């Protein structure tokens, strides 16, 4: 069980990670007008606060022990060469953008769904979609059939772009960022298995419920994680490679 301090630490990381992800993806969607962004405070252990100088910075991506924080993984995913993202315009419209930083076109099946945290698919849309080389393209403007959310704390959107280069997914939460702690999430249940070959491990997960920010930790060990602090839908499976630094 988490105490109040644990929750403050956790949600301070959630707010910073989600905010940076939002803006990185937004500016990448403007490719051709904006060449992208870099963010501040990758490893600054102190926050800029004139009243309380000495406390760990919420904004840094690694802590004072060089351990990666949630923002590290959120921003790394947001900077991937190929990306499917939900982007809001100045009029409040929500669209799916496909972003391709490679020099080859990428095409595949694009699926957008409105889901409940209990695993139900409430509405969905599927189409073929292509992102030409080195561009960002507005692929879908989402309509009422997808956006008709009845409970912003129980429902969310998911996009999956299945291509021969891999499956690229992303999520959009109807709840405002400052209310993300009110999501009606089930108690997390997951099956995990580890295959270890020396310092190289493969950890396989099977989600039994929706998992929000699944976090892999290895007590008393330093490790490099292929990915971490990610979401999974009920019934989904995922393997993560881990290399111990000992």
mmCIF file of C-alpha atoms in Angstrom:
data_model
loop_
_atom_site.group_PDB
_atom_site.id
_atom_site.type_symbol
_atom_site.label_atom_id
_atom_site.label_comp_id
_atom_site.label_asym_id
_atom_site.label_seq_id
_atom_site.Cartn_x
_atom_site.Cartn_y
_atom_site.Cartn_z
ATOM 1 C CA UNK A 1 0.000 0.000 0.000
ATOM 2 C CA UNK A 2 1.156 3.521 -0.730
ATOM 3 C CA UNK A 3 1.201 6.240 1.891
ATOM 4 C CA UNK A 4 0.561 9.911 1.207
ATOM 5 C CA UNK A 5 4.221 10.716 0.501
ATOM 6 C CA UNK A 6 4.447 7.846 -1.985
ATOM 7 C CA UNK A 7 1.403 9.221 -3.835
ATOM 8 C CA UNK A 8 2.857 12.742 -3.951
ATOM 9 C CA UNK A 9 6.095 11.376 -5.426
ATOM 10 C CA UNK A 10 4.233 9.170 -7.900
ATOM 11 C CA UNK A 11 1.794 11.795 -9.179
ATOM 12 C CA UNK A 12 4.437 14.524 -9.384
ATOM 13 C CA UNK A 13 6.217 12.227 -11.844
ATOM 14 C CA UNK A 14 2.970 11.407 -13.676
ATOM 15 C CA UNK A 15 2.074 15.079 -14.169
ATOM 16 C CA UNK A 16 5.531 16.023 -15.449
ATOM 17 C CA UNK A 17 5.855 12.967 -17.715
ATOM 18 C CA UNK A 18 2.404 13.398 -19.282
ATOM 19 C CA UNK A 19 2.854 17.144 -19.787
ATOM 20 C CA UNK A 20 6.193 16.727 -21.563
ATOM 21 C CA UNK A 21 4.803 13.885 -23.694
ATOM 22 C CA UNK A 22 1.869 16.091 -24.751
ATOM 23 C CA UNK A 23 4.038 18.997 -25.855
ATOM 24 C CA UNK A 24 6.724 16.880 -27.542
ATOM 25 C CA UNK A 25 4.069 15.095 -29.614
ATOM 26 C CA UNK A 26 2.276 18.354 -30.398
ATOM 27 C CA UNK A 27 5.370 20.099 -31.737
ATOM 28 C CA UNK A 28 6.355 16.986 -33.708
ATOM 29 C CA UNK A 29 2.942 17.104 -35.392
ATOM 30 C CA UNK A 30 3.939 20.540 -36.748
ATOM 31 C CA UNK A 31 6.827 19.094 -38.756
ATOM 32 C CA UNK A 32 7.535 21.417 -41.660
ATOM 33 C CA UNK A 33 6.716 24.425 -39.491
ATOM 34 C CA UNK A 34 8.514 23.340 -36.335
ATOM 35 C CA UNK A 35 11.543 21.055 -36.362
ATOM 36 C CA UNK A 36 10.761 19.638 -32.909
ATOM 37 C CA UNK A 37 11.736 20.446 -29.357
ATOM 38 C CA UNK A 38 14.251 19.676 -26.642
ATOM 39 C CA UNK A 39 13.200 19.800 -23.025
ATOM 40 C CA UNK A 40 14.936 21.288 -20.015
ATOM 41 C CA UNK A 41 16.286 19.613 -16.859
ATOM 42 C CA UNK A 42 17.323 16.161 -17.984
ATOM 43 C CA UNK A 43 19.357 15.488 -14.854
ATOM 44 C CA UNK A 44 19.039 18.533 -12.582
ATOM 45 C CA UNK A 45 18.685 17.215 -8.997
ATOM 46 C CA UNK A 46 17.360 20.541 -7.636
ATOM 47 C CA UNK A 47 14.235 22.484 -8.489
ATOM 48 C CA UNK A 48 14.069 26.237 -8.972
ATOM 49 C CA UNK A 49 12.114 27.312 -5.905
ATOM 50 C CA UNK A 50 13.113 30.505 -4.071
ATOM 51 C CA UNK A 51 11.481 29.363 -0.820
ATOM 52 C CA UNK A 52 12.687 25.754 -0.664
ATOM 53 C CA UNK A 53 15.851 25.230 -2.666
ATOM 54 C CA UNK A 54 16.844 21.794 -1.465
ATOM 55 C CA UNK A 55 14.417 19.200 -2.710
ATOM 56 C CA UNK A 56 14.553 16.785 -5.677
ATOM 57 C CA UNK A 57 13.389 18.310 -8.926
ATOM 58 C CA UNK A 58 10.072 17.056 -10.257
ATOM 59 C CA UNK A 59 11.247 18.020 -13.725
ATOM 60 C CA UNK A 60 14.395 15.931 -14.063
ATOM 61 C CA UNK A 61 14.443 12.643 -15.994
ATOM 62 C CA UNK A 62 16.982 10.896 -13.769
ATOM 63 C CA UNK A 63 17.493 11.213 -10.036
ATOM 64 C CA UNK A 64 20.626 11.973 -8.047
ATOM 65 C CA UNK A 65 21.576 8.287 -8.125
ATOM 66 C CA UNK A 66 21.350 8.243 -11.957
ATOM 67 C CA UNK A 67 18.212 6.100 -11.836
ATOM 68 C CA UNK A 68 15.734 6.750 -14.613
ATOM 69 C CA UNK A 69 12.387 8.272 -13.653
ATOM 70 C CA UNK A 70 9.006 8.088 -15.361
ATOM 71 C CA UNK A 71 9.701 11.136 -17.542
ATOM 72 C CA UNK A 72 12.706 9.358 -19.064
ATOM 73 C CA UNK A 73 10.524 6.600 -20.555
ATOM 74 C CA UNK A 74 7.588 8.831 -21.515
ATOM 75 C CA UNK A 75 9.809 11.232 -23.442
ATOM 76 C CA UNK A 76 11.869 8.440 -25.036
ATOM 77 C CA UNK A 77 8.662 6.955 -26.456
ATOM 78 C CA UNK A 78 7.486 10.416 -27.564
ATOM 79 C CA UNK A 79 10.742 10.878 -29.517
ATOM 80 C CA UNK A 80 10.588 7.557 -31.384
ATOM 81 C CA UNK A 81 11.222 7.832 -35.133
ATOM 82 C CA UNK A 82 7.767 6.463 -35.943
ATOM 83 C CA UNK A 83 4.847 7.645 -33.854
ATOM 84 C CA UNK A 84 1.041 7.621 -33.787
ATOM 85 C CA UNK A 85 -0.314 10.408 -31.587
ATOM 86 C CA UNK A 86 -3.516 12.135 -30.527
ATOM 87 C CA UNK A 87 -3.222 15.865 -31.201
ATOM 88 C CA UNK A 88 -5.642 18.643 -30.195
ATOM 89 C CA UNK A 89 -5.867 21.780 -32.320
ATOM 90 C CA UNK A 90 -6.653 25.314 -31.174
ATOM 91 C CA UNK A 91 -10.366 24.770 -31.859
ATOM 92 C CA UNK A 92 -10.529 21.736 -29.604
ATOM 93 C CA UNK A 93 -10.680 19.150 -32.391
ATOM 94 C CA UNK A 94 -8.893 15.868 -31.710
ATOM 95 C CA UNK A 95 -7.005 14.136 -34.514
ATOM 96 C CA UNK A 96 -4.667 11.220 -35.005
ATOM 97 C CA UNK A 97 -1.320 12.169 -36.537
ATOM 98 C CA UNK A 98 1.199 9.745 -37.956
ATOM 99 C CA UNK A 99 4.785 10.945 -37.667
ATOM 100 C CA UNK A 100 7.594 9.357 -39.650
ATOM 101 C CA UNK A 101 11.165 10.566 -39.215
ATOM 102 C CA UNK A 102 12.649 7.842 -41.410
ATOM 103 C CA UNK A 103 13.492 8.167 -45.107
ATOM 104 C CA UNK A 104 11.077 5.401 -46.141
ATOM 105 C CA UNK A 105 7.258 5.551 -46.187
ATOM 106 C CA UNK A 106 5.435 3.547 -43.538
ATOM 107 C CA UNK A 107 1.955 2.104 -44.039
ATOM 108 C CA UNK A 108 -0.374 -0.216 -42.193
ATOM 109 C CA UNK A 109 -3.705 -0.679 -40.470
ATOM 110 C CA UNK A 110 -4.742 2.152 -38.172
ATOM 111 C CA UNK A 111 -7.209 1.344 -35.401
ATOM 112 C CA UNK A 112 -8.723 3.887 -33.007
ATOM 113 C CA UNK A 113 -10.967 2.774 -30.155
ATOM 114 C CA UNK A 114 -12.731 4.216 -27.141
ATOM 115 C CA UNK A 115 -12.312 1.857 -24.228
ATOM 116 C CA UNK A 116 -13.198 1.349 -20.595
ATOM 117 C CA UNK A 117 -10.666 0.410 -17.967
ATOM 118 C CA UNK A 118 -12.587 -2.836 -17.433
ATOM 119 C CA UNK A 119 -11.454 -3.945 -20.904
ATOM 120 C CA UNK A 120 -14.627 -3.136 -22.870
ATOM 121 C CA UNK A 121 -14.315 -1.639 -26.361
ATOM 122 C CA UNK A 122 -17.089 0.960 -26.582
ATOM 123 C CA UNK A 123 -16.484 2.244 -30.119
ATOM 124 C CA UNK A 124 -13.841 1.686 -32.771
ATOM 125 C CA UNK A 125 -12.741 2.681 -36.239
ATOM 126 C CA UNK A 126 -10.217 1.027 -38.540
ATOM 127 C CA UNK A 127 -8.610 2.161 -41.783
ATOM 128 C CA UNK A 128 -5.465 1.803 -43.849
ATOM 129 C CA UNK A 129 -3.016 4.657 -43.356
ATOM 130 C CA UNK A 130 0.366 5.740 -44.675
ATOM 131 C CA UNK A 131 2.934 8.247 -43.490
ATOM 132 C CA UNK A 132 5.288 9.352 -46.288
ATOM 133 C CA UNK A 133 8.997 9.615 -45.555
ATOM 134 C CA UNK A 134 10.152 12.421 -43.273
ATOM 135 C CA UNK A 135 6.790 13.986 -42.489
ATOM 136 C CA UNK A 136 3.881 14.294 -40.082
ATOM 137 C CA UNK A 137 0.416 13.755 -41.501
ATOM 138 C CA UNK A 138 -3.029 14.364 -40.041
ATOM 139 C CA UNK A 139 -4.705 11.036 -40.712
ATOM 140 C CA UNK A 140 -8.033 11.067 -38.851
ATOM 141 C CA UNK A 141 -10.197 13.818 -37.395
ATOM 142 C CA UNK A 142 -12.139 12.005 -34.714
ATOM 143 C CA UNK A 143 -15.917 12.317 -34.697
ATOM 144 C CA UNK A 144 -18.667 11.977 -32.125
ATOM 145 C CA UNK A 145 -18.901 8.197 -32.491
ATOM 146 C CA UNK A 146 -15.431 7.888 -30.982
ATOM 147 C CA UNK A 147 -15.493 10.894 -28.679
ATOM 148 C CA UNK A 148 -18.902 10.312 -27.025
ATOM 149 C CA UNK A 149 -17.410 9.714 -23.595
ATOM 150 C CA UNK A 150 -19.865 9.163 -20.748
ATOM 151 C CA UNK A 151 -17.362 9.039 -17.885
ATOM 152 C CA UNK A 152 -14.032 10.805 -18.357
ATOM 153 C CA UNK A 153 -12.518 8.936 -15.407
ATOM 154 C CA UNK A 154 -13.521 5.498 -16.695
ATOM 155 C CA UNK A 155 -12.906 5.797 -20.452
ATOM 156 C CA UNK A 156 -9.942 6.557 -22.701
ATOM 157 C CA UNK A 157 -8.843 6.345 -26.343
ATOM 158 C CA UNK A 158 -6.246 4.029 -27.818
ATOM 159 C CA UNK A 159 -4.609 4.148 -31.241
ATOM 160 C CA UNK A 160 -2.742 1.202 -32.758
ATOM 161 C CA UNK A 161 -0.883 1.448 -36.057
ATOM 162 C CA UNK A 162 0.124 -2.016 -37.231
ATOM 163 C CA UNK A 163 2.888 -1.871 -39.848
ATOM 164 C CA UNK A 164 5.703 -4.035 -41.180
ATOM 165 C CA UNK A 165 8.009 -1.860 -39.032
ATOM 166 C CA UNK A 166 6.185 -2.768 -35.827
ATOM 167 C CA UNK A 167 3.061 -1.872 -33.884
ATOM 168 C CA UNK A 168 2.899 1.728 -32.669
ATOM 169 C CA UNK A 169 0.373 2.579 -29.973
ATOM 170 C CA UNK A 170 -0.663 5.553 -27.899
ATOM 171 C CA UNK A 171 -3.406 6.587 -25.500
ATOM 172 C CA UNK A 172 -5.490 9.664 -24.781
ATOM 173 C CA UNK A 173 -7.217 10.227 -21.441
ATOM 174 C CA UNK A 174 -10.407 12.273 -21.364
ATOM 175 C CA UNK A 175 -9.658 13.441 -17.822
ATOM 176 C CA UNK A 176 -7.735 16.698 -17.552
ATOM 177 C CA UNK A 177 -4.128 16.324 -16.463
ATOM 178 C CA UNK A 178 -4.777 17.939 -13.082
ATOM 179 C CA UNK A 179 -7.472 15.296 -12.436
ATOM 180 C CA UNK A 180 -5.594 12.263 -13.738
ATOM 181 C CA UNK A 181 -5.354 10.970 -10.163
ATOM 182 C CA UNK A 182 -9.141 10.463 -10.238
ATOM 183 C CA UNK A 183 -9.060 7.747 -12.916
ATOM 184 C CA UNK A 184 -11.212 4.779 -11.880
ATOM 185 C CA UNK A 185 -8.528 2.171 -12.296
ATOM 186 C CA UNK A 186 -8.961 -1.451 -11.225
ATOM 187 C CA UNK A 187 -6.564 -3.036 -8.793
ATOM 188 C CA UNK A 188 -3.664 -4.139 -10.973
ATOM 189 C CA UNK A 189 -3.172 -7.843 -11.606
ATOM 190 C CA UNK A 190 -0.389 -9.197 -13.803
ATOM 191 C CA UNK A 191 1.451 -12.446 -14.438
ATOM 192 C CA UNK A 192 5.213 -12.176 -14.893
ATOM 193 C CA UNK A 193 7.946 -14.604 -15.860
ATOM 194 C CA UNK A 194 11.692 -14.012 -16.073
ATOM 195 C CA UNK A 195 14.200 -15.704 -18.347
ATOM 196 C CA UNK A 196 17.744 -14.900 -17.266
ATOM 197 C CA UNK A 197 20.941 -15.507 -19.229
ATOM 198 C CA UNK A 198 23.718 -13.984 -17.196
ATOM 199 C CA UNK A 199 23.228 -10.233 -17.025
ATOM 200 C CA UNK A 200 20.584 -10.260 -19.762
ATOM 201 C CA UNK A 201 17.011 -10.895 -18.696
ATOM 202 C CA UNK A 202 13.724 -11.046 -20.567
ATOM 203 C CA UNK A 203 10.662 -10.257 -18.463
ATOM 204 C CA UNK A 204 7.317 -11.355 -19.917
ATOM 205 C CA UNK A 205 4.062 -9.852 -18.698
ATOM 206 C CA UNK A 206 0.442 -10.859 -19.173
ATOM 207 C CA UNK A 207 -2.055 -8.275 -17.922
ATOM 208 C CA UNK A 208 -5.164 -9.549 -16.157
ATOM 209 C CA UNK A 209 -6.518 -6.024 -15.613
ATOM 210 C CA UNK A 210 -5.701 -2.597 -17.039
ATOM 211 C CA UNK A 211 -2.209 -1.711 -15.865
ATOM 212 C CA UNK A 212 -1.320 1.949 -15.504
ATOM 213 C CA UNK A 213 2.386 2.778 -15.551
ATOM 214 C CA UNK A 214 3.582 -0.772 -14.964
ATOM 215 C CA UNK A 215 6.969 -0.368 -13.309
ATOM 216 C CA UNK A 216 9.832 -2.871 -13.282
ATOM 217 C CA UNK A 217 12.231 -2.670 -10.347
ATOM 218 C CA UNK A 218 15.048 -5.000 -9.383
ATOM 219 C CA UNK A 219 15.990 -4.484 -5.711
ATOM 220 C CA UNK A 220 19.656 -3.741 -5.037
ATOM 221 C CA UNK A 221 20.541 -3.886 -8.733
ATOM 222 C CA UNK A 222 21.277 -1.271 -11.365
ATOM 223 C CA UNK A 223 19.787 -2.144 -14.732
ATOM 224 C CA UNK A 224 19.061 -0.802 -18.215
ATOM 225 C CA UNK A 225 15.447 -1.376 -19.221
ATOM 226 C CA UNK A 226 14.325 -1.605 -22.848
ATOM 227 C CA UNK A 227 11.132 0.119 -21.673
ATOM 228 C CA UNK A 228 9.434 0.795 -18.368
ATOM 229 C CA UNK A 229 6.434 2.519 -16.790
ATOM 230 C CA UNK A 230 4.005 1.740 -19.593
ATOM 231 C CA UNK A 231 0.306 0.829 -19.809
ATOM 232 C CA UNK A 232 -1.227 -2.517 -20.759
ATOM 233 C CA UNK A 233 -4.793 -3.558 -21.578
ATOM 234 C CA UNK A 234 -6.429 -6.628 -19.987
ATOM 235 C CA UNK A 235 -5.354 -9.779 -21.815
ATOM 236 C CA UNK A 236 -2.378 -8.140 -23.529
ATOM 237 C CA UNK A 237 1.156 -9.525 -23.396
ATOM 238 C CA UNK A 238 4.538 -7.854 -23.556
ATOM 239 C CA UNK A 239 8.199 -8.786 -23.224
ATOM 240 C CA UNK A 240 10.821 -6.330 -21.942
ATOM 241 C CA UNK A 241 14.574 -6.886 -22.199
ATOM 242 C CA UNK A 242 16.672 -5.951 -19.172
ATOM 243 C CA UNK A 243 20.446 -5.782 -18.832
ATOM 244 C CA UNK A 244 21.959 -5.706 -15.363
ATOM 245 C CA UNK A 245 24.730 -3.204 -14.731
ATOM 246 C CA UNK A 246 26.705 -5.037 -12.049
#
